[in-house]
């Protein structure tokens, strides 16, 4: 009896599938049609063989009457649901319902299929053993010759695993994004063209601080310039770098430098295109995950300590310098009377006594001169190192802050966003810049300028670093532009603490660096000093 009803059901199944294939309804997913074609269903196979192939199909197939009463199920259906076909044939498809699917979904399903359209969606089903699974379904109406619905063809597969994976992925993504966004460090992912693919809140805040200039680009430029980092190597060799400290000079006026500790990790670019499925890691384009932690505060504390040390050393140096200058001046001045005495002696004056006295005076004077010369402190030779001019100018300005504020002088300086570096002697260069800035301050103090201003500019010109120090004070007359570099020349009205050695010493430092110093003869409305220093060769 069962066999007979089954044979009947098989006949109907072949009929249903053949009709379905003869005129697949609009909206039927192409992969379903292809699957049946692959089974050789288009009438090329004898009915029995065709049914056999449907039987063996790896997707759960069921055929129902217009009320969803099951007429036929294949083996995959039996395996997926756990129901042998004799337990479901004649039953409604609702037998599979776990009652967790909202009624609205069924309503929409029925509305669609009764409208002779294909429904595609997900339902929560129950296996015979009571286990729930998520079914991905395609239900298609099969029409008779009178264009009335005669059957429904249902196909479904278990997508619980995919759903779980999707949920896990969503969770992981949400977790990663939340962690990324909330992370206090600056995070950005860059592709090989340095385009920022992803960033976080800390990065966005920095973008604002840097006035729209891409922070990642400033980091990369600083890493290349200050640490010889090669971004292309990160991709080619899969290298990563950790805890590299860089200094960033944000764009804009009067903006202090900021310090960051950077790390970078190579990440193969996610390429979803099917053609890239078999590509190896090396063949994929490379991205760089850049993580930067701001350490400006810590660095400022270190810098303050360093500045205090420099201040102490400079005071000591200045003391020595003043001593040298004073003793040298004394020696220079003493030399005059001696010369006169020498001349008097050579004239062989009659009075023998006078000669004796003069000779004694000469001898004592010579001894005094000798001891004065011996008392001139040695010039301590400073070793050459890689010097960042931005940094030195910052330090000098900070050392001069009190004087500048007291004189109401405005300093206009836009540090170069790149850090110009040269091989030099830091203390020497610091004294050089300090004496130029001190001179500018002094000249403005002696002028009646209502808006005293000092402008500084650094740029690189023909392998030379050019520093311009400009003030809007009285300037230096043409006849004194060379004389001011002579030792002991002092043109200030109030010269009490000056021995006239500042520019002489500046000239010495510049010579020591194979550079040049010049007072611009064409500058109107103040004084402009050019200091040119050769830039360090990158291979040095
Ligand atoms: P029901 O009262 O049967 O249906 C809920 C709502 O669906 C009703 O309120 C009504 O709006 C609508 N509805 C139900 N039957 C009809 C109808 N004959 N005509 C018009 N509207 C109707 N369900 C599953 O849960 N899992 C499956 O795997 C599944 N596969 C199916 C395969 C095919 C080929 C077809 C045609 C239907 C399938 N269904 C499946 C739907 C199933 O027939 C039931 O409608 C559903 O399970 C809800 O059953 P129920 O007893 O909870 O509520």
XYZ file of C-alpha atoms and ligand atoms in Angstrom:
593
model
C 0.000 0.000 0.000
C 2.823 2.343 1.023
C 4.776 1.322 -2.061
C 1.788 2.144 -4.242
C 1.288 5.601 -2.733
C 5.004 6.209 -3.043
C 4.978 5.305 -6.756
C 2.102 7.712 -7.206
C 4.017 10.376 -5.338
C 7.119 9.779 -7.503
C 5.003 10.209 -10.624
C 3.737 13.496 -9.305
C 7.243 14.530 -8.333
C 8.578 13.935 -11.861
C 5.583 15.772 -13.232
C 6.104 18.694 -10.847
C 9.833 19.045 -11.519
C 9.411 18.663 -15.305
C 6.798 21.402 -15.351
C 8.895 23.583 -13.110
C 11.849 23.221 -15.464
C 9.779 23.714 -18.598
C 8.739 27.140 -17.340
C 10.790 28.279 -14.338
C 8.953 31.126 -12.589
C 10.342 34.639 -12.752
C 12.705 35.379 -9.891
C 13.870 31.785 -9.556
C 17.539 31.916 -8.528
C 19.752 30.946 -11.474
C 21.800 28.558 -9.338
C 18.696 26.437 -8.689
C 17.938 26.125 -12.419
C 21.588 25.319 -13.059
C 21.527 22.658 -10.371
C 18.608 20.914 -12.085
C 20.235 21.293 -15.490
C 23.350 19.697 -14.093
C 21.224 16.802 -12.967
C 20.343 16.303 -16.623
C 16.746 17.047 -15.927
C 15.663 18.752 -19.108
C 13.942 15.639 -20.356
C 17.180 14.122 -21.618
C 17.150 11.475 -18.928
C 14.502 8.760 -18.605
C 12.024 9.656 -15.775
C 13.339 6.984 -13.445
C 16.948 8.088 -13.863
C 15.957 11.712 -13.536
C 14.134 11.002 -10.291
C 17.186 9.106 -9.138
C 19.374 12.178 -9.707
C 16.919 14.397 -7.795
C 16.985 11.751 -5.100
C 20.786 11.990 -4.894
C 20.877 15.819 -5.007
C 22.824 17.229 -2.033
C 20.116 19.816 -1.226
C 16.890 18.958 0.672
C 14.047 18.936 -1.903
C 10.345 18.614 -1.170
C 7.310 18.823 -3.426
C 3.934 19.737 -1.956
C 0.388 20.299 -3.135
C -0.960 23.902 -3.087
C -1.687 23.553 0.663
C 1.899 22.605 1.531
C 0.938 18.930 2.006
C 4.098 17.003 1.285
C 4.019 14.664 -1.759
C 7.675 13.880 -2.122
C 10.975 14.426 -0.280
C 14.455 13.394 -1.374
C 17.203 11.658 0.616
C 18.970 14.912 1.572
C 15.639 16.055 3.110
C 15.457 12.844 5.166
C 19.052 13.278 6.319
C 18.720 16.949 7.169
C 15.407 16.731 9.041
C 15.885 13.242 10.494
C 12.391 12.265 9.275
C 12.042 9.122 7.081
C 9.867 10.051 4.115
C 6.939 7.847 5.200
C 6.642 10.014 8.319
C 6.296 13.292 6.368
C 4.564 12.396 3.090
C 0.943 13.471 3.479
C 1.865 15.890 6.304
C 2.069 19.712 6.103
C 5.488 21.359 5.840
C 4.621 23.052 9.134
C 5.737 19.765 10.725
C 9.246 21.234 10.454
C 8.346 24.509 12.129
C 9.996 25.189 15.476
C 7.445 27.930 16.182
C 10.303 30.403 16.689
C 9.744 31.993 13.289
C 7.456 35.062 13.544
C 4.004 34.609 11.909
C 4.701 37.696 9.778
C 7.462 35.749 7.982
C 5.022 32.937 7.088
C 2.454 35.489 5.986
C 4.981 37.086 3.670
C 6.065 33.621 2.423
C 2.532 32.627 1.553
C 1.672 35.954 0.027
C 4.675 35.646 -2.271
C 4.168 32.072 -3.421
C 0.421 32.482 -3.848
C 1.266 35.453 -5.990
C 3.086 32.876 -8.189
C 6.455 34.320 -7.245
C 9.524 32.670 -5.771
C 10.127 33.117 -2.051
C 13.608 33.054 -0.660
C 14.338 33.368 3.036
C 15.226 31.731 6.338
C 13.055 29.791 8.792
C 13.848 28.214 12.143
C 13.155 24.489 11.758
C 13.091 21.542 14.103
C 14.659 18.171 13.341
C 12.936 15.004 14.402
C 15.332 14.794 17.375
C 14.120 18.204 18.590
C 17.241 20.057 17.523
C 16.676 23.507 16.009
C 18.415 24.558 12.822
C 18.298 27.574 10.568
C 16.924 26.607 7.139
C 17.742 28.664 4.064
C 14.768 28.108 1.789
C 13.707 28.654 -1.781
C 10.028 27.939 -2.445
C 8.792 28.062 -5.979
C 5.249 27.642 -7.299
C 4.780 25.109 -10.143
C 1.940 26.072 -12.500
C -0.353 23.762 -14.464
C -1.483 24.270 -18.090
C -4.379 26.410 -16.819
C -1.802 28.670 -15.125
C -3.024 27.587 -11.699
C -0.673 26.588 -8.891
C -0.461 22.808 -8.863
C 2.581 22.206 -6.707
C 5.171 23.930 -4.618
C 8.798 22.983 -4.962
C 10.779 23.572 -1.784
C 14.554 23.412 -1.473
C 16.451 24.054 1.688
C 19.795 23.664 3.363
C 21.094 24.030 6.882
C 22.814 27.366 7.320
C 23.192 27.249 11.098
C 27.004 27.082 10.830
C 27.142 30.032 8.434
C 24.774 31.980 10.659
C 26.899 31.229 13.720
C 30.004 32.250 11.819
C 28.319 35.445 10.658
C 27.243 36.246 14.200
C 30.716 35.550 15.534
C 32.201 37.713 12.804
C 29.749 40.517 13.540
C 30.582 40.286 17.217
C 34.322 40.236 16.550
C 33.955 43.182 14.188
C 31.901 45.146 16.705
C 34.403 44.281 19.428
C 37.410 45.250 17.298
C 35.752 48.469 16.181
C 34.771 49.396 19.733
C 38.295 48.690 20.984
C 39.808 50.567 18.051
C 37.595 53.600 18.435
C 38.024 53.803 22.196
C 41.775 53.074 22.191
C 43.717 56.080 23.494
C 46.532 55.532 21.006
C 46.433 56.785 17.431
C 45.641 53.931 15.032
C 45.472 54.036 11.236
C 45.611 51.464 8.459
C 47.275 52.619 5.233
C 47.352 50.935 1.854
C 50.448 50.838 -0.363
C 49.485 54.200 -1.888
C 49.465 55.689 1.625
C 45.707 56.062 1.535
C 44.152 55.855 4.989
C 41.712 52.921 4.917
C 40.715 52.967 8.544
C 41.365 55.120 11.602
C 40.123 55.745 15.129
C 38.939 58.675 17.265
C 42.420 59.486 18.530
C 43.585 59.705 14.897
C 40.668 61.964 13.970
C 41.501 64.262 16.892
C 45.075 64.501 15.629
C 43.804 65.300 12.130
C 42.103 68.339 13.665
C 45.251 69.325 15.575
C 47.294 69.074 12.362
C 44.802 71.302 10.505
C 43.689 68.614 8.113
C 47.186 67.456 7.190
C 47.047 63.648 7.236
C 48.826 62.594 10.478
C 49.800 59.224 8.953
C 51.738 61.044 6.221
C 53.550 63.199 8.760
C 54.434 60.056 10.718
C 55.761 58.304 7.616
C 57.790 61.354 6.537
C 59.224 61.694 10.043
C 60.050 57.966 10.184
C 61.780 58.139 6.792
C 63.686 61.312 7.645
C 64.530 60.753 11.274
C 64.984 56.999 11.380
C 65.805 55.998 7.814
C 62.654 53.864 7.743
C 61.788 52.348 4.355
C 58.013 51.740 4.059
C 58.411 49.571 0.964
C 60.591 47.135 2.947
C 57.774 46.604 5.417
C 55.744 45.149 2.567
C 58.481 43.302 0.676
C 60.092 41.699 3.686
C 57.073 41.682 5.980
C 59.123 43.710 8.466
C 57.500 45.450 11.345
C 58.915 48.106 13.627
C 58.230 48.867 17.251
C 58.623 51.847 19.528
C 60.362 54.241 17.173
C 60.262 57.768 18.583
C 59.634 60.592 16.131
C 59.244 64.317 16.413
C 56.403 65.976 14.513
C 56.339 69.705 13.904
C 52.637 70.380 13.345
C 51.828 72.862 10.600
C 51.030 76.430 11.679
C 52.445 79.337 13.624
C 53.828 79.081 17.150
C 52.999 75.390 17.384
C 55.206 73.345 19.653
C 56.651 70.081 18.392
C 54.972 66.848 19.450
C 56.559 63.483 20.110
C 55.179 60.053 19.304
C 56.360 56.504 19.752
C 55.364 54.604 16.613
C 54.951 50.936 15.794
C 53.972 49.427 12.459
C 52.771 46.014 11.416
C 52.505 44.629 7.900
C 49.008 43.374 7.039
C 48.146 41.671 3.730
C 45.350 43.595 2.048
C 41.959 41.876 2.203
C 40.993 41.238 -1.381
C 37.544 39.736 -1.672
C 37.597 39.207 -5.442
C 37.172 35.523 -6.335
C 40.185 35.638 -8.663
C 42.413 36.310 -5.649
C 41.305 33.155 -3.832
C 44.478 31.221 -4.644
C 46.908 34.134 -4.330
C 49.672 33.697 -1.782
C 50.314 36.157 1.037
C 53.288 37.658 -0.866
C 51.213 38.272 -3.970
C 48.658 40.345 -2.086
C 48.986 44.090 -1.739
C 50.363 45.253 1.544
C 48.817 47.491 4.171
C 50.517 49.083 7.125
C 48.866 49.202 10.524
C 50.347 52.227 12.221
C 50.029 52.697 15.978
C 51.343 55.849 17.621
C 51.426 56.859 21.265
C 51.940 60.494 22.134
C 54.827 61.032 24.547
C 55.083 64.822 24.267
C 54.513 65.368 27.981
C 57.235 62.919 28.970
C 59.494 64.324 26.307
C 58.852 67.897 27.512
C 59.854 66.890 31.021
C 63.066 65.398 29.656
C 63.563 68.498 27.503
C 63.049 70.796 30.479
C 65.697 68.915 32.406
C 67.955 69.068 29.356
C 67.281 72.761 28.919
C 68.261 73.404 32.524
C 71.463 71.504 31.907
C 72.094 73.487 28.741
C 71.313 76.717 30.570
C 73.862 75.832 33.265
C 76.465 74.815 30.681
C 75.854 77.943 28.631
C 76.154 80.159 31.699
C 79.443 78.452 32.462
C 80.545 78.863 28.864
C 79.462 82.471 28.880
C 81.457 83.077 32.042
C 84.490 81.523 30.425
C 83.866 83.500 27.281
C 83.555 86.736 29.251
C 86.791 85.891 31.085
C 88.544 85.220 27.813
C 87.192 88.412 26.346
C 88.147 90.519 29.408
C 91.638 89.089 29.745
C 92.210 89.301 26.012
C 91.064 92.946 26.143
C 93.414 93.612 29.074
C 96.300 91.950 27.224
C 95.483 93.966 24.129
C 95.353 97.229 26.068
C 98.532 96.489 28.060
C 100.405 95.899 24.871
C 100.170 99.659 23.995
C 102.193 101.111 26.925
C 104.700 98.329 26.475
C 105.237 99.260 22.936
C 105.708 102.857 23.997
C 108.191 101.815 26.691
C 110.064 99.734 24.164
C 110.220 102.746 21.883
C 111.472 104.995 24.733
C 114.170 102.478 25.599
C 115.296 102.203 22.048
C 115.715 105.988 22.010
C 118.515 105.499 24.653
C 117.458 108.271 26.981
C 120.225 109.964 28.964
C 118.908 109.408 32.336
C 120.255 106.011 33.340
C 117.874 105.908 36.230
C 114.920 106.358 33.967
C 116.158 103.477 31.877
C 116.473 101.264 34.929
C 113.004 102.133 36.135
C 111.588 101.571 32.704
C 113.366 98.269 32.406
C 112.018 97.159 35.760
C 108.548 98.275 34.789
C 108.929 96.434 31.499
C 109.963 93.269 33.262
C 107.136 93.405 35.798
C 104.718 94.285 33.023
C 105.951 91.373 30.879
C 105.464 89.039 33.837
C 101.952 90.386 34.367
C 101.231 89.918 30.669
C 102.547 86.354 30.799
C 100.327 85.518 33.760
C 97.330 87.162 32.089
C 97.913 85.131 28.900
C 98.279 81.979 30.940
C 94.980 82.798 32.687
C 93.014 82.841 29.412
C 90.834 79.732 29.662
C 91.228 77.184 26.905
C 88.567 76.854 24.289
C 87.047 73.413 24.963
C 86.770 71.450 21.708
C 83.217 70.157 21.237
C 82.632 66.935 19.307
C 80.628 66.943 16.083
C 77.252 65.170 15.990
C 73.997 65.128 14.033
C 72.177 68.313 14.999
C 68.534 69.174 14.412
C 68.272 72.905 13.767
C 64.564 73.116 14.607
C 65.325 71.650 17.984
C 68.229 74.002 18.675
C 66.223 77.076 17.699
C 63.401 75.936 19.974
C 65.806 75.617 22.860
C 67.379 79.019 22.200
C 63.951 80.676 22.008
C 62.931 79.024 25.248
C 66.148 80.233 26.865
C 65.333 83.769 25.652
C 61.630 83.669 26.556
C 61.972 85.903 29.613
C 63.911 88.595 27.737
C 61.479 88.469 24.807
C 58.462 88.790 27.086
C 60.051 91.594 29.094
C 60.713 93.527 25.880
C 57.270 92.814 24.421
C 58.847 91.332 21.291
C 56.738 89.112 19.052
C 58.584 86.164 17.550
C 57.358 84.931 14.200
C 58.708 81.490 13.497
C 57.164 78.661 11.558
C 59.411 75.667 12.103
C 59.921 73.607 9.001
C 57.587 70.551 9.198
C 60.579 68.457 8.184
C 63.477 68.507 10.583
C 66.597 69.924 8.928
C 69.621 68.047 10.207
C 73.308 68.805 9.820
C 76.614 67.573 11.151
C 77.731 70.138 13.699
C 78.567 71.161 17.223
C 75.359 71.710 19.160
C 76.742 74.018 21.859
C 78.549 76.153 19.312
C 75.422 76.480 17.150
C 73.312 77.219 20.209
C 75.670 80.094 21.204
C 75.640 81.314 17.589
C 71.842 81.496 17.424
C 71.641 82.859 20.962
C 73.984 85.724 20.179
C 72.020 86.562 16.982
C 68.732 86.562 18.902
C 70.283 88.507 21.807
C 71.555 91.093 19.307
C 68.102 91.382 17.740
C 66.521 91.831 21.198
C 69.162 94.422 22.152
C 68.705 96.399 18.945
C 64.909 96.447 19.413
C 65.349 97.571 23.021
C 67.491 100.461 21.858
C 64.998 101.435 19.162
C 61.661 103.187 19.596
C 59.876 100.517 17.576
C 56.228 100.285 18.736
C 55.727 96.769 17.425
C 59.066 95.068 17.965
C 59.240 91.827 16.052
C 61.793 89.110 15.360
C 61.253 86.802 12.423
C 63.068 83.543 11.908
C 63.089 81.412 8.824
C 64.830 78.168 7.987
C 64.948 76.686 4.533
C 67.227 74.540 2.449
C 68.807 76.056 -0.642
C 71.370 74.237 -2.828
C 72.466 71.759 -0.129
C 72.784 74.593 2.323
C 70.602 75.270 5.286
C 69.768 78.953 5.354
C 68.725 80.549 8.613
C 67.433 84.112 8.497
C 67.204 86.193 11.659
C 65.319 89.435 11.026
C 64.364 92.269 13.353
C 62.558 95.529 12.702
C 65.041 97.576 14.774
C 67.356 100.355 13.547
C 69.507 98.024 11.383
C 73.258 98.240 10.789
C 74.642 101.056 8.606
C 76.483 99.951 5.443
C 79.908 101.108 6.688
C 79.645 98.894 9.795
C 78.379 95.670 8.192
C 81.857 94.131 8.196
C 83.240 95.961 11.200
C 80.663 94.448 13.567
C 82.427 91.094 13.141
C 85.759 92.532 14.389
C 86.834 91.632 17.923
C 85.966 94.163 20.629
C 83.836 96.254 18.328
C 80.762 97.396 20.231
C 78.244 99.757 18.706
C 75.505 99.548 21.372
C 74.504 102.707 23.189
C 74.370 100.757 26.439
C 77.347 98.458 26.199
C 78.095 97.793 29.855
C 77.905 93.973 29.707
C 79.215 93.637 26.165
C 82.803 93.225 25.164
C 82.017 93.265 21.458
C 82.896 89.611 20.924
C 79.392 88.181 20.149
C 79.529 88.405 16.352
C 83.244 87.543 16.317
C 82.416 84.350 18.143
C 79.412 83.771 15.823
C 81.742 84.125 12.842
C 84.124 81.579 14.436
C 81.284 79.036 14.906
C 80.103 79.522 11.321
C 83.671 79.091 9.991
C 84.039 75.987 12.112
C 80.971 74.572 10.265
C 82.288 75.571 6.815
C 79.426 78.015 6.504
C 79.029 81.739 6.089
C 77.375 84.618 7.915
C 76.328 87.853 6.276
C 74.302 90.940 7.045
C 71.856 91.457 4.199
C 72.752 94.773 2.495
C 69.376 94.937 0.723
C 67.170 94.517 3.776
C 65.142 97.603 4.568
C 63.403 98.368 7.835
C 65.710 96.560 10.229
C 68.444 93.990 10.171
C 68.531 90.602 8.484
C 71.374 88.161 9.163
C 71.864 85.188 6.850
C 73.599 82.114 8.247
C 74.386 79.428 5.672
C 75.467 75.990 6.844
C 76.106 72.917 4.684
C 73.429 70.242 5.166
C 74.500 66.796 6.305
C 74.800 64.251 3.532
C 72.295 61.415 4.083
C 75.132 58.889 3.722
C 77.239 60.604 6.406
P 0.078 28.262 9.885
O -1.190 28.649 10.529
O 0.121 27.036 9.082
O 0.683 29.464 9.048
C 1.018 30.746 9.589
C 0.532 31.780 8.628
O 0.949 31.439 7.307
C -0.959 31.884 8.590
O -1.421 32.772 9.568
C -1.254 32.296 7.197
O -1.114 33.699 7.105
C -0.110 31.712 6.374
N -0.561 30.462 5.732
C -0.337 29.217 6.169
N -0.848 28.339 5.299
C -1.405 29.024 4.313
C -2.042 28.712 3.120
N -2.238 27.433 2.759
N -2.480 29.697 2.352
C -2.294 30.982 2.695
N -1.647 31.369 3.805
C -1.232 30.403 4.598
N 7.459 26.090 7.192
C 8.429 25.849 8.089
O 8.306 26.241 9.252
N 9.555 25.197 7.685
C 9.749 24.725 6.432
O 10.757 24.155 6.123
C 8.730 24.970 5.481
N 8.840 24.565 4.208
C 7.831 24.797 3.327
C 7.954 24.322 2.007
C 6.961 24.534 1.070
C 7.091 24.003 -0.329
C 5.806 25.250 1.468
C 4.710 25.492 0.451
C 5.630 25.712 2.775
C 6.664 25.496 3.699
N 6.542 25.959 5.037
C 7.563 25.679 5.924
C 5.388 26.726 5.502
C 4.396 25.848 6.251
O 3.560 25.248 5.333
C 3.605 26.623 7.279
O 2.886 27.655 6.693
C 4.472 27.205 8.390
O 5.277 26.196 8.922
C 3.624 27.773 9.515
O 2.859 26.793 10.064
P 2.008 26.994 11.383
O 1.289 25.783 11.651
O 2.940 27.543 12.487
O 1.067 28.185 11.052
